[in-house]
Amino acid sequence: MHTAHIDTFAADHLPPADQWPEFLLDAPGLQFPAQLNCATELLDSAIDRGWCDRVCIRAPGGLVWTYRDLQAHADRIAHVLVKDMGLVSGNRVLLRAPNNPMLAACWFAVIKAGGIAVATMPLLRAKELGAIIDKAQVSHALCDLSLAQELQQAAATHPVLQQLRFFHGQGVLGGVVTVGGPARLETDMARHNTPFANVPTAATDTCLLAFTSGTTGVPKATMHCHRDVMAVCNCWPTHVLRPKSDDVFLGSPPLAFTFGLGGLLLFPMSVGASTVLLEKASPPQLAEAIPAYGVTTLFTAPTSYRVLSAQGPALRQTALRQCVSAGEALPAATRAQWKLAFGIELIDGIGATELLHIFISADEAHARPGATGTVVPGYQAQVQDDQGREVPPGTVGRLAVKGPTGCRYLGDERQTSYVKNGWNLTGDAYLMDADGYFFYQARTDDMIVSAGYNVASPEVEEALMLHPAVAECAVIGVPDAERGQVITAFVVPQAGVEADEALVKTLQDFVKSSIAPYKYPRVIRFADTLPRTQTGKLQRFRLHDLI
Ligand code: 3UK
């Protein structure tokens, strides 16, 4: 494998070529030169295009960075990485911060220097960080001071991580003196004020490792190259979102989650728009930030839209015009609730860490209830049976995708379960209709088999969610000698609702009246909250422990 990296760790740990998915790179916008650095394309070219004084990033406290400001910070950090921290191209750099301007600057600095960015979820503990350091052989780290402790703990037991610098999220330039505290990035940055000449990486050189959110088991690291980053900017945003240069982006997903990296950094920058980075972005903070920053484009998960819909009427008075939902299936009820409250359809889209970003979606005008959408131009998708044969429209099977991006796990045997015959198998059960719309059914491992019937957990959840007493719910199959599995629902009642036996009966009857009666939950338990990953995904497997 050709690489321009000095440290060839990534190239050496790519899966064998015969285990790769097929890459489709013929469509317009997907042809790239052999030498490509995506930081040059997204940041330095933005300046060349005359966007230097446009606002790139806003953050609380009145912080405003133009494209030139972001470049200035990234260039200084790149110099620190190379000159003070001894980085050579191909080294892995762990990034750890809540979403803030300095995290964005560090991301670009790593890419400019030809490093490989390993962004980590802010909530991870020392043990989980240690596993990432081991897996990716991380030698350098840039970390927000507010999250220093767990990383220092991990570094103490992982000598491969040699070089650490700590920063303040808002990017205080100059004059930071370190006395006894952790080594400050800003102290080093103050010494470098010349432009940084980006490393001329190969288009196929790995530039980021994204760890999967790990609803179960050992986390996997997916490898993405400079070309992949540019490819996702030229697919879903170009064909579905179609942002404008005066758009203002906001959202909840961390930049360590590729949903957030694309939606809150790469996509706005690819059109010269601006992004608002919030360290805390739960629904109340989003609702406050939308009018405060003149947000036009929102990225968050279905649960967030359910809570935000209470603010829908107030949000109609703001500049908000596009709302993207991903990370989890969007129930038809949530789509309807949002439309009623806010007046504009949600843009649903399924993406995956393995494919970097969204590959099936529909814009506001083409949305259909219950459907994720149609395949994004540049990608191909089909529904397959267990033998990998395409099934006719209307049949439930496994979702298979290919396009300009695809799964390459870093040194992991699970490569051959995700990629078969050139197709990426996402682990989702889907149905495609005659018009090419894809309807999510379940994760393939969330299909319940009860008394011989196949039941998809999300279908029962959607039916329950339509009842006004239900705030959130999750449905699992609990092993049972007689029925194989018993459909069991965990319900978080709406505030003020009495969770009693009468409500159990009411909810069961309600489900029986809206979907096939054999799908009703024989057991209903009430809960205060549901277990979720840091990316907002329901962890149904954890509910088994509560039985
Ligand atoms: C599920 C969805 C139905 C699905 C992601 C947008 O979620 C992202 O990546 P992950 O690796 O998880 C992938 C899995 O999540 N999923 C995501 N979106 C939807 N299911 N409808 C949806 N709209 O099971 C998929 O296989 O964490 C999402 C962009 C980038 C991403 N990484």
XYZ file of C-alpha atoms and ligand atoms in Angstrom:
579
model
C 0.000 0.000 0.000
C 1.491 3.364 -1.032
C 1.896 5.808 1.829
C 3.606 9.165 2.277
C 3.735 8.570 6.053
C 7.081 8.205 7.807
C 5.452 6.122 10.564
C 3.721 3.374 8.588
C 1.672 1.940 11.466
C -1.674 2.654 9.760
C -0.610 1.317 6.372
C 0.809 -1.774 8.092
C -2.448 -2.467 9.941
C -4.960 -2.004 7.161
C -7.054 -5.098 6.535
C -5.771 -7.303 3.692
C -6.901 -5.922 0.321
C -9.179 -8.914 -0.373
C -11.214 -8.011 2.721
C -11.883 -4.449 1.639
C -15.276 -3.237 0.540
C -15.565 -2.147 -3.071
C -14.996 1.617 -3.357
C -17.075 3.560 -5.882
C -15.207 6.660 -6.999
C -16.502 7.332 -10.491
C -19.328 9.748 -9.677
C -18.794 13.496 -10.108
C -17.085 15.101 -7.119
C -15.410 11.839 -6.113
C -12.240 11.998 -8.172
C -9.243 13.083 -6.176
C -5.557 13.606 -6.958
C -3.062 11.056 -5.593
C -1.667 13.659 -3.226
C -4.323 15.130 -0.955
C -4.408 16.624 2.519
C -7.982 17.268 3.644
C -6.920 20.081 5.994
C -5.528 21.928 2.983
C -8.824 21.418 1.150
C -11.130 22.387 4.002
C -9.158 25.062 5.825
C -6.324 26.592 3.792
C -8.303 26.533 0.541
C -11.143 28.304 2.346
C -8.739 31.188 2.913
C -7.635 31.065 -0.739
C -11.298 31.249 -1.744
C -11.545 34.563 0.070
C -13.396 33.335 3.140
C -10.677 34.511 5.543
C -12.880 37.033 7.351
C -16.018 34.896 7.382
C -17.049 33.572 10.779
C -16.056 29.921 11.080
C -16.672 29.051 14.748
C -18.692 30.617 17.533
C -18.720 29.463 21.128
C -20.191 30.661 24.433
C -18.536 33.633 26.090
C -18.746 35.691 22.901
C -15.952 33.782 21.166
C -15.861 34.309 17.402
C -13.198 32.779 15.160
C -12.951 33.597 11.478
C -11.527 31.048 9.052
C -8.229 32.893 9.385
C -8.349 32.613 13.195
C -8.895 28.876 12.975
C -6.013 28.584 10.533
C -3.746 30.660 12.802
C -4.496 28.400 15.779
C -4.155 25.196 13.757
C -0.839 26.339 12.250
C 0.628 27.137 15.661
C -0.504 23.792 17.076
C 0.910 21.975 14.040
C 4.270 23.622 14.691
C 4.090 22.545 18.355
C 3.294 18.974 17.325
C 6.229 18.766 14.928
C 8.867 20.973 16.555
C 8.157 20.621 20.273
C 6.451 17.249 20.522
C 8.474 15.452 17.852
C 5.557 14.272 15.729
C 6.320 12.565 12.445
C 3.683 11.903 9.793
C 1.613 8.826 10.503
C 1.854 9.173 14.331
C -1.461 8.856 16.191
C -2.583 11.849 18.228
C -5.289 11.403 20.815
C -7.682 14.341 21.089
C -9.804 14.775 24.175
C -12.158 17.700 24.742
C -15.797 18.626 24.746
C -16.871 20.358 21.513
C -14.985 23.655 21.579
C -12.907 25.832 19.210
C -9.538 24.481 20.391
C -10.629 20.902 19.713
C -11.396 21.938 16.131
C -8.007 23.685 15.856
C -6.218 20.607 17.238
C -8.021 18.343 14.768
C -6.856 20.436 11.832
C -3.349 20.761 13.290
C -2.951 16.978 13.463
C -4.138 16.559 9.870
C -1.951 19.402 8.602
C 1.077 17.735 10.193
C 0.213 14.433 8.501
C -0.737 12.855 11.829
C -3.716 10.611 12.491
C -6.430 12.133 14.668
C -7.890 9.828 17.323
C -10.709 11.875 18.820
C -12.174 10.367 21.983
C -15.536 10.738 23.678
C -15.335 13.210 26.590
C -16.979 10.824 29.048
C -14.415 8.024 28.640
C -12.505 6.929 31.744
C -8.828 6.033 32.130
C -9.476 2.347 31.452
C -11.259 2.995 28.151
C -8.682 5.595 27.111
C -5.990 3.017 27.873
C -7.615 0.525 25.523
C -7.649 3.136 22.749
C -4.007 4.105 23.384
C -3.041 0.434 23.139
C -5.072 -0.347 20.067
C -3.997 2.745 18.104
C -0.471 2.917 19.592
C -1.052 6.563 20.435
C 2.183 8.524 20.957
C 0.856 12.083 21.356
C -2.148 13.667 23.041
C -3.804 17.082 23.108
C -6.313 17.370 25.925
C -8.685 19.943 27.373
C -7.660 20.894 30.922
C -11.152 20.099 32.185
C -10.659 16.456 31.143
C -7.009 16.071 32.114
C -7.305 13.671 35.024
C -8.475 10.455 33.352
C -5.974 10.903 30.519
C -3.066 11.468 32.908
C -4.105 8.336 34.735
C -4.156 6.353 31.475
C -0.820 7.834 30.354
C 0.830 6.750 33.612
C 0.252 3.088 32.722
C 0.747 3.411 28.941
C 4.353 4.457 28.237
C 3.736 4.492 24.462
C 1.963 7.820 25.049
C 4.981 10.084 25.458
C 3.921 13.598 24.615
C 0.949 15.373 26.188
C -0.154 18.992 26.118
C -3.183 20.520 27.792
C -5.253 23.473 26.652
C -8.104 25.733 27.517
C -11.032 25.177 25.149
C -11.390 28.807 24.109
C -7.786 29.082 22.908
C -6.093 31.677 25.080
C -3.137 32.808 22.990
C 0.155 33.891 24.474
C 1.351 34.470 27.984
C 0.329 31.176 29.600
C 2.991 30.287 32.107
C 3.082 26.735 33.393
C 4.066 26.517 37.022
C 3.952 22.979 38.254
C 0.690 22.239 36.424
C 0.269 20.085 33.310
C 2.282 21.125 30.222
C 0.302 23.847 28.466
C -0.201 23.822 24.729
C -0.697 27.591 24.683
C 2.783 28.193 26.162
C 4.334 26.381 23.202
C 1.916 27.905 20.689
C 3.047 31.408 21.646
C 6.493 30.666 20.210
C 5.287 29.798 16.693
C 3.636 32.406 14.556
C 4.633 31.427 11.019
C 2.359 29.697 8.510
C 2.626 25.896 8.614
C 3.376 24.064 5.367
C 0.991 21.101 5.359
C 2.495 17.643 4.935
C 1.792 16.401 1.378
C 0.008 13.211 2.351
C -1.355 10.645 -0.084
C -5.129 10.751 -0.675
C -5.239 7.197 0.676
C -3.190 7.898 3.797
C -5.184 7.376 6.980
C -5.966 10.699 8.658
C -8.358 9.602 11.373
C -9.214 6.599 13.466
C -12.803 6.597 14.681
C -13.716 4.165 17.409
C -17.159 2.584 17.146
C -19.622 3.524 19.847
C -19.541 -0.044 21.147
C -23.070 -0.961 22.168
C -21.459 -4.320 22.974
C -18.027 -5.883 23.168
C -14.524 -4.606 22.456
C -14.405 -1.277 20.564
C -13.238 -1.331 16.970
C -11.167 1.393 15.300
C -12.276 2.348 11.798
C -9.673 3.887 9.484
C -10.479 6.808 7.201
C -8.165 8.552 4.765
C -7.965 12.116 3.425
C -9.991 11.114 0.369
C -12.779 9.701 2.569
C -13.142 12.996 4.412
C -13.510 14.915 1.148
C -15.818 12.247 -0.302
C -18.367 12.548 2.517
C -18.350 16.350 2.098
C -19.274 15.830 -1.562
C -22.066 13.285 -1.042
C -24.788 13.782 1.571
C -24.341 17.548 2.099
C -24.209 18.245 -1.639
C -27.216 16.122 -2.517
C -29.471 16.211 0.536
C -28.665 19.023 2.978
C -27.475 21.555 0.348
C -26.213 24.082 2.918
C -25.550 27.722 2.040
C -22.549 29.813 3.006
C -24.605 31.921 5.421
C -25.917 28.899 7.323
C -25.178 28.535 11.028
C -24.759 24.936 12.217
C -25.386 23.643 15.739
C -25.794 20.250 17.309
C -25.199 17.792 20.093
C -22.969 14.976 18.742
C -19.349 15.137 19.944
C -16.692 15.749 17.282
C -15.308 12.355 18.371
C -18.455 10.812 16.831
C -18.224 11.047 13.043
C -21.862 12.255 12.933
C -20.656 15.340 14.841
C -17.332 15.680 13.010
C -19.133 15.904 9.663
C -22.212 17.820 10.741
C -20.561 20.330 13.051
C -17.149 20.865 11.452
C -16.460 19.416 7.992
C -19.775 20.181 6.275
C -20.167 23.793 7.391
C -16.524 24.460 6.474
C -16.848 22.866 3.050
C -19.294 25.637 2.057
C -17.836 28.549 4.037
C -20.632 28.467 6.619
C -20.204 28.758 10.388
C -20.631 26.370 13.291
C -21.525 26.870 16.940
C -19.599 24.572 19.266
C -21.209 23.950 22.652
C -19.473 21.945 25.355
C -22.852 20.959 26.723
C -25.597 20.449 24.202
C -28.596 18.795 25.785
C -32.055 19.965 24.632
C -32.364 23.020 26.939
C -28.963 24.316 25.819
C -29.807 23.705 22.165
C -33.146 25.515 22.565
C -31.357 28.494 24.085
C -28.557 28.558 21.512
C -30.830 28.436 18.436
C -32.169 31.993 18.785
C -28.998 33.291 20.468
C -26.706 32.396 17.537
C -29.209 32.599 14.685
C -28.856 28.871 14.049
C -30.264 27.626 10.728
C -29.173 23.966 10.742
C -29.482 21.562 13.653
C -27.944 18.090 14.121
C -29.147 15.874 16.934
C -30.700 12.497 17.735
C -34.377 11.420 17.844
C -34.545 11.528 21.681
C -33.446 15.138 21.591
C -36.111 16.054 19.002
C -38.769 14.444 21.222
C -37.790 16.718 24.116
C -37.247 19.768 21.879
C -40.655 19.462 20.279
C -42.136 21.096 23.400
C -40.231 24.215 22.234
C -41.357 23.726 18.616
C -43.782 26.676 18.509
C -41.167 29.043 19.994
C -38.517 27.759 17.566
C -40.784 28.705 14.642
C -39.898 32.327 15.423
C -36.155 31.660 14.897
C -33.939 31.283 11.789
C -33.880 27.467 12.167
C -34.817 25.833 8.858
C -33.140 22.400 8.646
C -33.151 19.719 11.321
C -31.145 16.530 10.861
C -31.776 13.359 12.844
C -29.321 10.439 12.889
C -27.650 7.922 15.157
C -30.818 5.992 15.828
C -33.984 5.088 13.999
C -36.447 7.967 13.813
C -39.883 6.685 14.829
C -42.736 7.880 12.607
C -44.331 9.263 15.784
C -41.318 11.480 16.483
C -41.281 12.721 12.897
C -44.987 13.593 13.177
C -44.583 15.189 16.613
C -41.784 17.439 15.354
C -43.659 18.402 12.197
C -46.703 19.345 14.241
C -44.714 21.380 16.752
C -42.180 23.026 14.467
C -43.840 22.924 11.054
C -40.886 21.551 9.050
C -40.043 17.888 8.314
C -36.985 16.330 9.924
C -34.187 15.168 7.626
C -33.477 11.577 8.694
C -30.256 9.878 7.663
C -28.520 6.622 8.504
C -24.767 6.752 8.783
C -22.163 4.560 10.431
C -18.697 5.064 11.835
C -17.495 2.416 9.348
C -18.789 4.519 6.410
C -17.874 7.829 8.060
C -21.216 9.536 7.413
C -24.762 9.336 6.030
C -25.543 7.063 3.050
C -29.366 6.792 3.083
C -31.465 9.887 3.727
C -34.256 12.141 2.480
C -34.590 15.914 2.487
C -37.683 17.717 3.823
C -39.493 17.524 0.475
C -38.909 13.793 -0.038
C -39.370 12.510 3.524
C -41.811 9.640 4.016
C -43.097 8.542 7.416
C -41.308 5.456 8.695
C -38.641 5.592 5.970
C -35.022 6.674 6.454
C -34.982 7.779 2.817
C -33.359 6.761 -0.457
C -29.713 6.014 -1.151
C -27.486 9.112 -1.226
C -25.959 9.698 -4.704
C -22.452 8.215 -4.744
C -23.590 5.183 -2.722
C -25.437 1.979 -3.644
C -27.642 0.128 -1.181
C -29.645 -3.073 -1.284
C -31.388 -5.506 1.027
C -29.888 -8.997 1.074
C -30.772 -12.423 2.417
C -28.413 -14.356 4.698
C -26.516 -15.655 1.638
C -25.848 -12.145 0.330
C -28.433 -12.306 -2.474
C -30.518 -9.217 -3.159
C -34.148 -9.741 -2.073
C -37.165 -8.290 -3.898
C -38.731 -4.985 -2.752
C -40.941 -5.371 0.306
C -38.813 -8.118 1.860
C -36.973 -7.655 5.168
C -33.271 -8.501 5.086
C -29.798 -7.197 5.795
C -28.814 -3.711 4.683
C -25.789 -3.771 2.351
C -24.046 -0.579 1.218
C -21.101 0.471 -0.910
C -19.781 3.838 -2.003
C -16.767 6.129 -1.894
C -16.224 5.286 1.798
C -16.334 1.937 3.557
C -15.192 -0.229 6.390
C -11.511 -0.781 7.148
C -11.013 -1.888 10.740
C -7.561 -1.393 12.208
C -6.121 -4.876 12.729
C -9.426 -6.571 13.545
C -10.805 -9.950 12.575
C -14.311 -8.559 12.590
C -13.529 -6.971 9.202
C -14.901 -10.071 7.500
C -18.230 -9.853 9.333
C -18.794 -6.216 8.295
C -17.588 -6.593 4.710
C -18.812 -9.440 2.524
C -18.385 -9.620 -1.275
C -17.442 -5.967 -1.418
C -20.578 -4.857 0.435
C -20.606 -3.191 3.869
C -23.141 -4.940 6.093
C -24.235 -2.455 8.727
C -25.970 -4.960 11.004
C -29.372 -3.411 10.333
C -32.505 -5.173 9.159
C -34.187 -3.053 6.456
C -36.928 -3.268 3.869
C -36.840 -1.388 0.567
C -40.117 -0.499 -1.170
C -40.736 -0.380 -4.916
C -39.796 3.332 -4.972
C -36.372 2.694 -3.458
C -37.256 4.011 0.010
C -35.513 2.161 2.843
C -37.503 1.326 5.990
C -35.550 0.527 9.138
C -36.767 -2.574 11.023
C -34.210 -3.273 13.756
C -30.593 -4.031 14.416
C -30.285 -7.592 13.136
C -29.626 -8.690 16.726
C -32.723 -6.839 17.984
C -35.132 -9.054 16.069
C -37.229 -10.901 18.639
C -38.532 -14.374 17.864
C -41.595 -14.975 20.012
C -43.767 -18.070 19.622
C -42.442 -18.450 16.081
C -43.174 -14.852 15.052
C -40.421 -12.394 14.078
C -40.922 -9.087 15.831
C -38.666 -6.046 15.497
C -38.142 -4.228 18.812
C -38.446 -0.738 17.275
C -41.864 -1.526 15.793
C -43.286 -2.268 19.238
C -41.492 0.772 20.657
C -43.035 2.995 18.013
C -46.494 1.684 18.760
C -46.031 2.340 22.482
C -44.535 5.781 21.920
C -47.743 6.943 20.251
C -49.523 6.690 23.608
C -49.536 10.028 25.448
C -48.528 8.421 28.768
C -45.205 7.223 27.279
C -42.131 9.494 27.284
C -39.541 6.899 26.223
C -39.517 3.124 25.885
C -37.403 0.147 24.930
C -38.489 -3.352 23.952
C -36.458 -6.558 24.258
C -37.040 -10.297 23.977
C -36.529 -12.077 27.283
C -35.667 -15.794 27.021
C -38.628 -17.973 27.870
C -38.978 -21.763 27.872
C -42.438 -21.760 26.380
C -42.398 -18.918 23.819
C -38.667 -18.763 23.017
C -38.673 -15.079 23.883
C -41.220 -12.918 25.649
C -41.714 -9.387 24.372
C -40.883 -7.132 27.296
C -41.184 -3.339 27.344
C -39.438 -0.824 29.593
C -41.490 2.337 29.714
C -40.508 5.753 31.053
C -43.870 7.383 31.814
C -44.537 11.049 31.043
C -44.158 13.311 34.073
C -47.208 13.173 36.310
C -48.535 9.876 34.936
C -49.382 7.161 37.486
C -47.352 4.043 36.571
C -49.652 1.267 37.769
C -51.236 -2.024 36.683
C -54.075 -0.150 35.008
C -51.549 1.649 32.801
C -49.916 -1.684 31.883
C -53.264 -2.980 30.638
C -54.038 0.283 28.847
C -50.693 0.233 27.016
C -51.022 -3.430 26.057
C -54.490 -2.836 24.608
C -53.213 0.257 22.846
C -50.452 -1.722 21.092
C -52.845 -4.541 20.156
C -55.146 -2.002 18.535
C -52.439 -0.516 16.320
C -50.204 -3.439 15.256
C -50.653 -7.233 14.981
C -51.771 -8.379 18.443
C -49.019 -11.040 18.720
C -46.521 -8.147 18.874
C -47.886 -6.697 22.119
C -45.553 -6.638 25.135
C -46.655 -9.366 27.551
C -44.510 -7.783 30.217
C -44.252 -4.045 30.868
C -41.841 -2.566 33.406
C -41.621 1.077 34.379
C -38.273 2.873 34.580
C -37.011 6.398 35.292
C -34.469 6.414 32.469
C -33.161 4.088 29.734
C -29.511 3.090 29.263
C -27.896 4.901 26.320
C -24.411 5.110 24.795
C -22.575 8.426 24.699
C -23.727 8.746 21.124
C -27.334 8.566 22.299
C -28.086 5.012 21.205
C -30.403 2.867 23.250
C -28.499 -0.062 24.801
C -31.180 -2.712 24.753
C -28.709 -5.411 25.842
C -28.236 -3.657 29.185
C -31.915 -4.036 29.941
C -31.417 -7.796 30.105
C -29.486 -7.242 33.339
C -32.565 -5.675 34.899
C -34.727 -8.755 34.376
C -27.868 3.072 13.613
C -29.636 4.418 12.447
C -31.806 3.978 11.790
C -27.773 1.901 12.667
C -23.669 7.761 12.477
C -24.719 9.445 11.102
O -24.839 6.433 14.062
C -23.811 6.598 13.435
O -22.731 5.735 13.520
P -22.544 4.519 14.556
O -21.360 3.764 14.107
O -23.849 3.621 14.430
C -24.298 3.089 13.191
C -25.624 2.386 13.408
O -26.537 3.296 14.079
N -28.391 4.281 12.947
C -27.719 5.439 12.749
N -28.539 6.338 12.136
C -29.733 5.731 11.937
N -30.666 3.555 12.371
N -31.985 5.224 11.289
C -30.983 6.133 11.347
N -31.173 7.380 10.860
O -27.955 0.743 13.429
C -26.342 1.998 12.139
O -25.871 0.769 11.631
O -22.525 5.052 15.953
C -24.814 8.388 12.003
C -23.495 9.879 10.672
C -22.350 9.275 11.140
C -22.432 8.210 12.054
N -21.287 7.632 12.496
